[in-house]
Coordinates of C-alpha atoms and ligand atoms in Angstrom, one line a residue:
X1 CA 0.0 0.0 -0.1
X2 CA 1.4 3.4 -0.9
X3 CA -1.6 5.5 -0.3
X4 CA -3.4 6.0 3.0
X5 CA -5.9 8.5 4.6
X6 CA -6.0 10.0 8.1
X7 CA -8.0 12.7 9.8
X8 CA -7.0 15.8 11.9
X9 CA -8.8 18.9 13.0
X10 CA -8.2 22.5 12.1
X11 CA -9.4 25.4 14.1
X12 CA -10.5 28.9 13.3
X13 CA -11.8 30.8 16.2
X14 CA -14.2 28.2 18.0
X15 CA -15.0 26.6 14.8
X16 CA -13.3 23.2 14.0
X17 CA -13.3 21.3 10.8
X18 CA -12.3 17.7 10.0
X19 CA -9.2 17.7 7.7
X20 CA -8.5 14.7 5.6
X21 CA -4.8 13.9 5.4
X22 CA -3.5 11.8 2.4
X23 CA -0.2 10.3 2.4
X24 CA 1.3 9.0 -0.9
X25 CA 4.7 7.3 -1.2
X26 CA 6.0 6.9 -4.7
X27 CA 9.2 5.6 -6.2
X28 CA 10.6 8.9 -7.1
X29 CA 13.6 10.6 -5.7
X30 CA 13.3 11.0 -1.8
X31 CA 11.5 14.1 -0.8
X32 CA 9.0 15.3 1.7
X33 CA 6.3 17.5 0.1
X34 CA 3.3 19.0 2.2
X35 CA 0.5 20.6 0.1
X36 CA -2.9 22.1 1.1
X37 CA -2.6 25.7 2.4
X38 CA -0.2 25.0 5.4
X39 CA 1.0 28.0 7.4
X40 CA 4.8 28.3 8.5
X41 CA 4.5 26.2 11.7
X42 CA 2.6 23.6 9.9
X43 CA 5.1 23.4 7.0
X44 CA 7.9 22.5 9.4
X45 CA 5.7 19.4 10.3
X46 CA 7.8 17.6 7.7
X47 CA 11.0 17.9 9.6
X48 CA 9.3 17.1 12.9
X49 CA 7.5 14.1 11.4
X50 CA 10.6 12.7 9.9
X51 CA 12.6 12.9 13.0
X52 CA 10.0 11.7 15.2
X53 CA 9.3 8.6 13.2
X54 CA 12.8 7.7 12.9
X55 CA 13.8 8.2 16.6
X56 CA 10.8 6.0 17.4
X57 CA 12.4 3.1 15.6
X58 CA 9.9 3.1 12.8
X59 CA 10.8 3.0 9.2
X60 CA 10.5 6.0 6.8
X61 CA 11.0 4.8 3.3
X62 CA 13.7 6.7 1.4
X63 CA 11.2 7.6 -1.4
X64 CA 9.2 10.6 -2.4
X65 CA 6.6 11.3 0.4
X66 CA 3.5 13.5 -0.6
X67 CA 1.3 14.6 2.1
X68 CA -2.0 16.5 1.0
X69 CA -4.3 18.2 3.5
X70 CA -7.9 18.7 2.2
X71 CA -10.0 20.6 1.7
X72 CA -7.4 23.0 0.5
X73 CA -9.7 26.0 1.1
X74 CA -9.8 25.6 4.9
X75 CA -7.1 27.5 6.7
X76 CA -4.8 25.2 8.7
X77 CA -2.7 26.8 11.5
X78 CA -0.2 25.3 14.1
X79 CA 1.4 22.0 15.0
X80 CA -1.4 19.9 15.8
X81 CA -1.5 17.9 12.5
X82 CA 1.9 16.3 13.4
X83 CA 0.4 13.2 14.7
X84 CA -2.1 12.6 12.0
X85 CA 0.5 13.1 9.3
X86 CA 3.0 10.5 11.1
X87 CA 0.2 8.0 11.5
X88 CA -1.1 8.4 8.0
X89 CA 2.5 8.1 6.5
X90 CA 3.0 5.0 8.5
X91 CA -0.2 3.5 7.3
X92 CA 0.9 4.2 3.7
X93 CA 4.1 2.4 4.3
X94 CA 2.3 -0.5 5.9
X95 CA 3.8 -0.2 9.4
X96 CA 0.4 0.3 10.9
X97 CA -3.2 -0.7 9.9
X98 CA -4.7 1.7 7.3
X99 CA -8.2 0.9 8.4
X100 CA -7.4 1.6 12.0
X101 CA -5.5 4.7 11.2
X102 CA -8.4 6.1 9.2
X103 CA -11.0 5.2 12.0
X104 CA -9.4 7.7 14.4
X105 CA -8.9 11.3 14.4
X106 CA -5.4 12.2 15.4
X107 CA -4.6 15.6 17.4
X108 CA -1.1 16.3 18.6
X109 CA 2.2 17.9 18.1
X110 CA 5.3 15.7 17.8
X111 CA 8.6 16.4 19.6
X112 CA 11.8 15.0 17.6
X113 CA 12.0 12.1 19.9
X114 CA 8.5 11.0 19.1
X115 CA 6.9 12.4 22.1
X116 CA 3.4 13.7 21.8
X117 CA 3.1 17.4 23.1
X118 CA 0.0 19.1 24.3
X119 CA -1.8 21.4 22.1
X120 CA -4.1 24.5 22.3
X121 CA -7.7 24.2 21.6
X122 CA -8.4 20.5 22.4
X123 CA -11.9 21.2 23.7
X124 CA -13.2 22.9 20.6
X125 CA -11.4 20.4 18.4
X126 CA -12.9 17.3 20.1
X127 CA -16.3 19.0 19.9
X128 CA -15.7 19.4 16.1
X129 CA -15.0 15.7 15.8
X130 CA -18.2 14.8 17.5
X131 CA -20.2 17.4 15.4
X132 CA -18.8 15.7 12.3
X133 CA -19.9 12.3 13.5
X134 CA -16.5 11.0 14.3
X135 CA -16.4 8.6 17.4
X136 CA -12.7 7.9 18.1
X137 CA -9.9 10.5 18.8
X138 CA -6.4 10.2 19.9
X139 CA -5.2 13.4 21.8
X140 CA -1.9 14.2 23.6
X141 CA -2.1 12.6 27.1
X142 CA -1.5 16.0 28.7
X143 CA -4.7 17.2 27.1
X144 CA -6.9 14.1 28.0
X145 CA -8.8 15.4 30.9
X146 CA -9.9 18.5 28.9
X147 CA -10.8 16.2 25.9
X148 CA -12.9 14.1 28.1
X149 CA -15.1 17.1 28.8
X150 CA -16.8 16.1 25.7
X151 CA -19.1 13.0 26.1
X152 CA -20.0 10.4 23.6
X153 CA -16.6 9.7 22.0
X154 CA -13.9 7.1 22.5
X155 CA -10.9 9.3 23.5
X156 CA -7.4 7.9 24.2
X157 CA -4.5 10.1 25.5
X158 CA -1.0 9.2 24.2
X159 CA 2.5 10.7 25.1
X160 CA 4.5 9.0 22.4
X161 CA 4.1 8.2 18.9
X162 CA 4.8 4.4 19.5
X163 CA 1.8 4.2 21.7
X164 CA -0.3 5.3 18.9
X165 CA 1.5 2.8 16.5
X166 CA 0.8 0.0 18.8
X167 CA -2.8 1.0 19.1
X168 CA -3.0 0.7 15.3
X169 CA -1.4 -2.7 15.0
X170 CA 2.5 -1.8 14.6
X171 CA 4.7 -4.7 15.3
X172 CA 6.2 -4.1 18.8
X173 CA 9.5 -5.8 18.0
X174 CA 10.3 -2.9 15.5
X175 CA 9.8 -0.1 18.0
X176 CA 12.6 1.7 19.8
X177 CA 10.6 1.7 23.0
X178 CA 7.1 1.7 24.0
X179 CA 6.9 4.1 27.0
X180 CA 4.3 3.4 29.7
X181 CA 2.8 6.5 31.2
X182 CA 1.6 7.3 34.6
X183 CA -1.5 9.5 34.0
X184 CA -0.7 13.1 34.0
X185 CA -2.4 14.8 36.7
X186 CA -4.2 18.0 35.6
X187 CA -2.6 20.9 37.2
X188 CA -5.6 22.6 38.9
X189 CA -5.0 26.1 40.3
X190 CA -7.5 27.8 42.4
X191 CA -8.4 31.1 41.0
X192 CA -7.0 34.0 43.0
X193 CA -10.6 35.6 42.7
X194 CA -12.3 32.6 44.3
X195 CA -13.3 33.1 47.9
X196 CA -13.5 36.8 47.5
X197 CA -16.7 38.0 49.3
X198 CA -18.7 41.0 49.0
X199 CA -19.0 41.2 52.8
X200 CA -15.4 42.0 52.9
X201 CA -16.2 45.5 51.5
X202 CA -16.9 47.8 54.4
X203 CA -18.5 51.1 54.5
X204 CA -19.3 51.4 50.8
X205 CA -23.0 50.4 50.9
X206 CA -24.1 52.3 47.9
X207 CA -21.4 50.9 45.9
X208 CA -22.5 47.4 46.9
X209 CA -26.0 48.1 46.1
X210 CA -24.9 49.4 42.7
X211 CA -22.7 46.3 42.1
X212 CA -25.9 44.2 43.0
X213 CA -27.9 46.1 40.4
X214 CA -25.2 45.5 37.8
X215 CA -25.0 41.9 38.5
X216 CA -28.8 41.4 38.3
X217 CA -29.3 43.4 35.2
X218 CA -26.1 42.8 33.3
X219 CA -25.3 46.5 33.2
X220 CA -21.9 47.7 32.5
X221 CA -20.3 49.8 35.1
X222 CA -17.9 52.7 35.7
X223 CA -16.5 53.7 38.8
X224 CA -14.7 56.9 39.3
X225 CA -12.9 57.6 42.6
X226 CA -9.4 58.5 44.0
X227 CA -6.7 55.9 44.5
X228 CA -7.3 53.7 47.4
X229 CA -11.1 54.1 47.4
X230 CA -11.6 50.4 46.8
X231 CA -12.6 50.4 43.1
X232 CA -10.6 47.3 42.3
X233 CA -11.8 45.5 45.5
X234 CA -15.3 46.0 44.4
X235 CA -14.7 45.1 40.7
X236 CA -12.9 41.8 41.7
X237 CA -16.2 40.9 43.7
X238 CA -18.6 41.3 41.0
X239 CA -18.2 37.7 39.6
X240 CA -19.1 36.4 43.1
X241 CA -22.7 38.0 42.7
X242 CA -23.2 36.4 39.3
X243 CA -25.1 33.0 39.0
X244 CA -23.1 30.0 37.8
X245 CA -22.7 29.6 34.0
X246 CA -25.0 27.2 32.3
X247 CA -23.5 24.2 30.6
X248 CA -23.4 25.7 27.2
X249 CA -21.9 28.9 28.5
X250 CA -19.4 26.8 30.4
X251 CA -18.3 24.9 27.4
X252 CA -17.9 27.9 25.3
X253 CA -15.9 29.8 27.9
X254 CA -13.7 26.7 28.7
X255 CA -13.1 26.3 24.8
X256 CA -12.0 29.8 24.6
X257 CA -9.4 29.3 27.5
X258 CA -8.4 26.1 25.8
X259 CA -7.5 28.0 22.6
X260 CA -5.6 30.3 24.8
X261 CA -3.5 27.5 26.2
X262 CA -5.1 28.1 29.5
X263 CA -7.0 25.0 29.8
X264 CA -6.0 24.4 33.5
X265 CA -5.7 28.1 34.4
X266 CA -7.7 30.5 36.5
X267 CA -11.3 29.9 37.4
X268 CA -11.4 26.3 36.0
X269 CA -13.0 24.0 38.6
X270 CA -12.9 20.3 37.4
X271 CA -11.5 21.7 34.3
X272 CA -14.9 23.2 33.2
X273 CA -15.7 26.9 34.1
X274 CA -18.5 26.8 36.5
X275 CA -18.2 30.4 37.8
X276 CA -18.0 33.5 35.7
X277 CA -14.3 34.2 34.8
X278 CA -12.6 37.8 35.8
X279 CA -10.2 39.2 33.5
X280 CA -8.2 42.4 34.4
X281 CA -5.7 43.3 31.6
X282 CA -3.1 46.0 32.6
X283 CA -3.4 49.3 30.6
X284 CA -0.2 48.6 28.9
X285 CA -1.6 45.4 27.4
X286 CA -1.3 45.2 23.6
X287 CA -4.1 45.2 21.3
X288 CA -3.7 41.5 20.6
X289 CA -3.9 40.5 24.2
X290 CA -6.9 42.6 24.7
X291 CA -8.9 41.7 21.6
X292 CA -7.1 38.6 20.2
X293 CA -5.1 37.7 17.3
X294 CA -1.5 37.0 17.0
X295 CA 0.5 34.9 14.5
X296 CA -0.5 31.5 13.6
X297 CA -3.5 29.9 15.2
X298 CA -5.4 33.2 16.2
X299 CA -5.6 33.6 19.9
X300 CA -8.6 34.9 22.0
X301 CA -7.9 38.1 23.8
X302 CA -9.1 39.2 27.3
X303 CA -12.4 40.2 26.1
X304 CA -13.0 36.5 25.2
X305 CA -11.5 35.1 28.1
X306 CA -14.0 37.1 30.1
X307 CA -16.8 35.5 28.2
X308 CA -20.0 35.4 30.4
X309 CA -17.9 37.0 33.1
X310 CA -16.3 40.2 34.0
X311 CA -13.8 42.4 32.0
X312 CA -12.1 45.0 34.4
X313 CA -10.2 47.7 33.0
X314 CA -8.5 49.7 35.8
X315 CA -7.2 53.2 35.0
X316 CA -9.1 52.9 31.8
X317 CA -8.1 56.4 30.6
X318 CA -4.5 55.0 30.4
X319 CA -5.3 52.4 27.9
X320 CA -4.3 53.1 24.2
X321 CA -7.2 54.7 22.5
X322 CA -7.3 52.1 19.6
X323 CA -7.6 49.4 22.3
X324 CA -10.5 51.1 23.9
X325 CA -12.3 51.7 20.5
X326 CA -11.7 48.0 19.6
X327 CA -14.1 47.2 22.5
X328 CA -17.1 48.8 20.8
X329 CA -18.0 46.0 18.3
X330 CA -17.6 43.3 20.6
X331 CA -19.8 45.1 23.1
X332 CA -22.5 45.6 20.4
X333 CA -22.5 42.0 19.0
X334 CA -21.1 40.0 21.8
X335 CA -18.2 38.4 19.6
X336 CA -15.0 39.5 18.1
X337 CA -13.9 38.9 14.5
X338 CA -10.3 38.4 13.7
X339 CA -9.6 38.7 9.9
X340 CA -6.9 36.8 8.4
X341 CA -5.9 36.4 4.7
X342 CA -6.9 32.6 5.2
X343 CA -10.2 33.2 6.7
X344 CA -12.0 35.2 9.7
X345 CA -11.9 33.6 13.2
X346 CA -14.8 34.3 15.5
X347 CA -14.6 34.3 19.4
X348 CA -17.6 34.9 21.6
X349 CA -17.1 37.9 24.0
X350 CA -20.3 38.3 26.1
X351 CA -18.4 40.1 28.7
X352 CA -19.7 42.6 31.5
X353 CA -17.5 45.7 31.4
X354 CA -16.3 47.4 34.6
X355 CA -14.2 50.4 34.1
X356 CA -12.4 52.4 36.8
X357 CA -10.7 55.6 36.5
X358 CA -9.2 58.4 38.9
X359 CA -11.1 61.5 38.8
X360 CA -8.2 63.4 37.2
X361 CA -4.7 62.4 36.1
X362 CA -3.2 63.1 39.6
X363 CA -6.2 61.4 41.2
X364 CA -6.6 64.2 44.0
X365 CA -9.5 66.2 42.7
X366 CA -12.1 64.3 44.8
X367 CA -9.8 64.3 47.9
X368 CA -10.9 66.5 50.8
X369 CA -7.4 66.7 52.2
X370 CA -5.0 67.5 49.2
X371 CA -5.2 69.8 46.3
X372 CA -5.4 68.6 42.7
X373 CA -2.8 70.2 40.6
X374 CA -4.0 69.1 37.1
X375 CA -4.6 71.8 34.6
X376 CA -8.1 71.9 33.1
X377 CA -6.6 70.8 29.7
X378 CA -5.0 67.8 31.1
X379 CA -8.1 66.9 32.9
X380 CA -10.3 67.3 29.8
X381 CA -7.9 65.2 27.9
X382 CA -7.9 62.4 30.5
X383 CA -11.8 62.4 30.6
X384 CA -12.0 62.6 26.6
X385 CA -10.2 59.3 26.4
X386 CA -13.2 57.5 27.7
X387 CA -15.9 59.5 25.7
X388 CA -18.5 58.6 23.4
X389 CA -19.1 55.2 22.1
X390 CA -17.6 53.3 25.1
X391 CA -19.6 55.3 27.7
X392 CA -22.8 54.9 25.6
X393 CA -22.7 51.3 26.6
X394 CA -22.3 51.9 30.3
X395 CA -25.6 52.1 32.3
X396 CA -24.1 52.8 35.9
X397 CA -21.7 55.7 36.6
X398 CA -20.6 55.5 40.2
X399 CA -18.6 58.0 42.1
X400 CA -16.6 56.3 45.0
X401 CA -15.1 58.1 48.0
X402 CA -12.3 56.7 49.9
X403 CA -13.3 55.1 53.3
X404 CA -10.9 56.1 56.0
X405 CA -9.5 53.5 58.3
X406 CA -11.4 55.1 61.2
X407 CA -14.6 54.9 59.2
X408 CA -13.9 51.2 58.6
X409 CA -13.1 50.5 62.4
X410 CA -16.3 52.4 63.5
X411 CA -18.3 50.5 60.8
X412 CA -17.2 47.0 61.8
X413 CA -17.5 48.0 65.6
X414 CA -21.1 49.2 65.0
X415 CA -24.0 47.0 65.8
X416 CA -25.3 47.3 62.2
X417 CA -26.6 44.0 60.9
X418 CA -23.9 42.0 59.4
X419 CA -23.2 42.7 55.7
X420 CA -24.8 40.3 53.2
X421 CA -22.4 37.7 51.8
X422 CA -22.0 37.2 48.1
X423 CA -24.0 33.8 48.3
X424 CA -26.8 35.7 49.6
X425 CA -26.8 38.6 47.1
X426 CA -26.3 36.0 44.3
X427 CA -29.5 34.3 45.4
X428 CA -31.4 37.6 45.0
X429 CA -29.6 38.3 41.8
X430 CA -30.5 34.9 40.4
X431 CA -34.3 35.7 41.3
X432 CA -34.1 39.0 39.7
X433 CA -32.8 37.7 36.5
X434 CA -35.4 35.0 36.2
X435 CA -38.1 37.8 36.6
X436 CA -36.5 39.7 33.9
X437 CA -36.2 36.7 31.6
X438 CA -39.9 36.0 32.2
X439 CA -40.9 39.4 31.3
X440 CA -38.7 39.3 28.2
X441 CA -39.6 35.8 27.2
X442 CA -41.2 36.9 24.1
X443 CA -38.1 39.1 23.0
X444 CA -34.5 38.2 21.9
X445 CA -33.2 39.7 25.2
X446 CA -33.0 38.1 28.7
X447 CA -31.3 40.8 30.7
X448 CA -32.5 44.5 31.3
X449 CA -29.2 45.8 30.0
X450 CA -29.8 44.3 26.5
X451 CA -33.3 46.0 26.2
X452 CA -33.4 48.8 23.6
X453 CA -34.9 52.1 24.4
X454 CA -37.8 52.0 22.2
X455 CA -39.1 48.7 23.9
X456 CA -38.7 50.4 27.2
X457 CA -40.6 53.4 26.2
X458 CA -43.5 51.7 24.2
X459 CA -43.8 48.1 25.2
X460 CA -42.9 48.6 28.9
X461 CA -44.2 52.0 29.2
X462 CA -44.6 53.1 32.9
X463 CA -47.4 55.3 33.9
X464 CA -46.6 59.1 33.4
X465 CA -47.2 59.7 37.2
X466 CA -44.2 57.5 37.9
X467 CA -41.8 58.9 35.3
X468 CA -42.8 62.6 36.1
X469 CA -39.3 63.5 37.6
X470 CA -37.6 61.9 34.6
X471 CA -39.7 63.6 32.0
X472 CA -39.0 66.8 33.6
X473 CA -35.2 66.2 33.6
X474 CA -35.6 65.4 29.8
X475 CA -37.7 68.6 29.2
X476 CA -35.1 70.8 30.8
X477 CA -32.3 69.1 28.8
X478 CA -30.7 67.9 31.9
X479 CA -30.8 64.3 30.7
X480 CA -30.4 63.0 27.1
X481 CA -32.7 60.5 25.4
X482 CA -30.2 57.8 25.8
X483 CA -29.8 58.7 29.5
X484 CA -33.7 58.5 29.8
X485 CA -33.6 55.0 28.5
X486 CA -30.6 54.0 30.8
X487 CA -32.6 55.2 33.8
X488 CA -35.7 53.0 32.7
X489 CA -33.4 50.1 32.3
X490 CA -31.9 50.4 35.7
X491 CA -35.3 51.0 37.3
X492 CA -36.5 47.7 35.9
X493 CA -33.6 46.0 37.4
X494 CA -34.3 47.7 40.8
X495 CA -37.8 46.5 40.6
X496 CA -36.6 43.0 39.8
X497 CA -34.3 42.7 42.6
X498 CA -36.9 44.2 45.1
X499 CA -39.3 41.4 43.7
X500 CA -42.0 44.0 42.2
X501 CA -43.6 43.5 39.1
X502 CA -43.6 47.1 37.8
X503 CA -41.3 50.1 38.3
X504 CA -42.2 52.8 41.1
X505 CA -41.0 56.4 41.2
X506 CA -38.6 55.5 43.9
X507 CA -37.0 52.9 41.5
X508 CA -36.6 55.8 39.0
X509 CA -35.1 58.0 41.7
X510 CA -32.5 55.2 42.6
X511 CA -31.8 54.7 38.8
X512 CA -31.1 58.3 38.3
X513 CA -28.6 58.2 41.3
X514 CA -27.0 55.0 39.6
X515 CA -26.8 56.6 36.2
X516 CA -24.8 59.4 37.9
X517 CA -22.4 61.7 36.2
X518 CA -19.9 60.7 33.6
X519 CA -16.4 61.5 34.1
X520 CA -15.9 65.0 33.1
X521 CA -19.4 65.5 32.0
X522 CA -22.1 67.0 34.4
X523 CA -25.5 65.6 33.7
X524 CA -28.1 66.0 36.3
Ligands
ZN1 ZN1 -5.7 66.1 39.7

């Protein structure tokens, strides 16, 4: 036999396609030719495969080898095709059974010694196998626990090419060695954000209430306050108020982390995300690490790693302007598109945005003790960084004052009722979300933050006696139409969290407080 077929998976974004690998051995002069739109790292496969096969004690014929990856139109990135190429080649040469080789999908990168190395994106790749009706997959042993998150398939983890060759009927006597593996324990790290509780926040009651509303309605949030006011402490605790992910959200989010090569990283419990992730990229982060991209297999950025969780931009005006502007489209559509000459990668990015900023570049303008020295020009420039389209998507604008250590001590010593824990707030948030989802059952939306203005003003129109204060502010030009809609949206979430079936004038007042003023812009 000099022609054989095998199968691999190519990924673009979260979408995977089964790729057919054909290996042909002809009697021409020795050569190793790879065709079918391979990228640079894939082209290097020929060297890796050749060395891996020979160092495993298997025979590579000294003839002309042609490997074709099809369909040629589907872009192929990375090194995860190595194993499929090697096995198909061995099948073409008759070292392993061609039937068995074609029966399994092979995913894995080869080391020069024949070892099989972990690859990124195993979860979406195995999902693609299942969707294509494939039932048997070989994956790198280091990726096995992640691959097994997908049920309904026979999945084998291997750490060396020889193990796979033996699986497909190779004669053991020919092999250099057949390594026996101890199962690799998945490294499981506890998220640094796990265990953070909202009850740790002392003396910031209105901020905690605002965070609760943000969690219940899915509202994006901005916090403006001096350094040390606890903005980061609050933001880090927002995920603890959100309900668990659904299975579908969990698979999608885990798949994104898998492609980023963070399969066992932050926030993964039992390897599947159960709790909403929290991502806090630094303001010096590159565009690629924020939005996604990079060379080779496109990587998801922080906005996708925060899928169904929280994206926190601390010191937001310090981010590069193009990076902030790149958030607009994902905020609108819940996904980010990464364009390549070979095709477009799509990554979901349903994140809840929390931005924090100092009141001015020096941070002292809200301080009662120190004097701000910023010029009006530098203040305006600072505020302008966050202007327009980004702030348009933010419903809650909070001003946060620093709480002194004396206030904190008084607060914890006082006989006030003990602050609610995150678990207690989460329970109320879950109830509120269910109420909203029920009200919006006949619409494409499920969270108040998603509901457009016209629907709020017409289909969910509150009585004019309730919106009197708001209508007055609109008439006097103290609030924009957009601001008006925002207040209605927040008032509905307030009603949901209070267990009310309609909004009241109190809910409107509270919503007007939450809407607050934007950085550098005074709106009543
Ligand atoms: Zn200042």
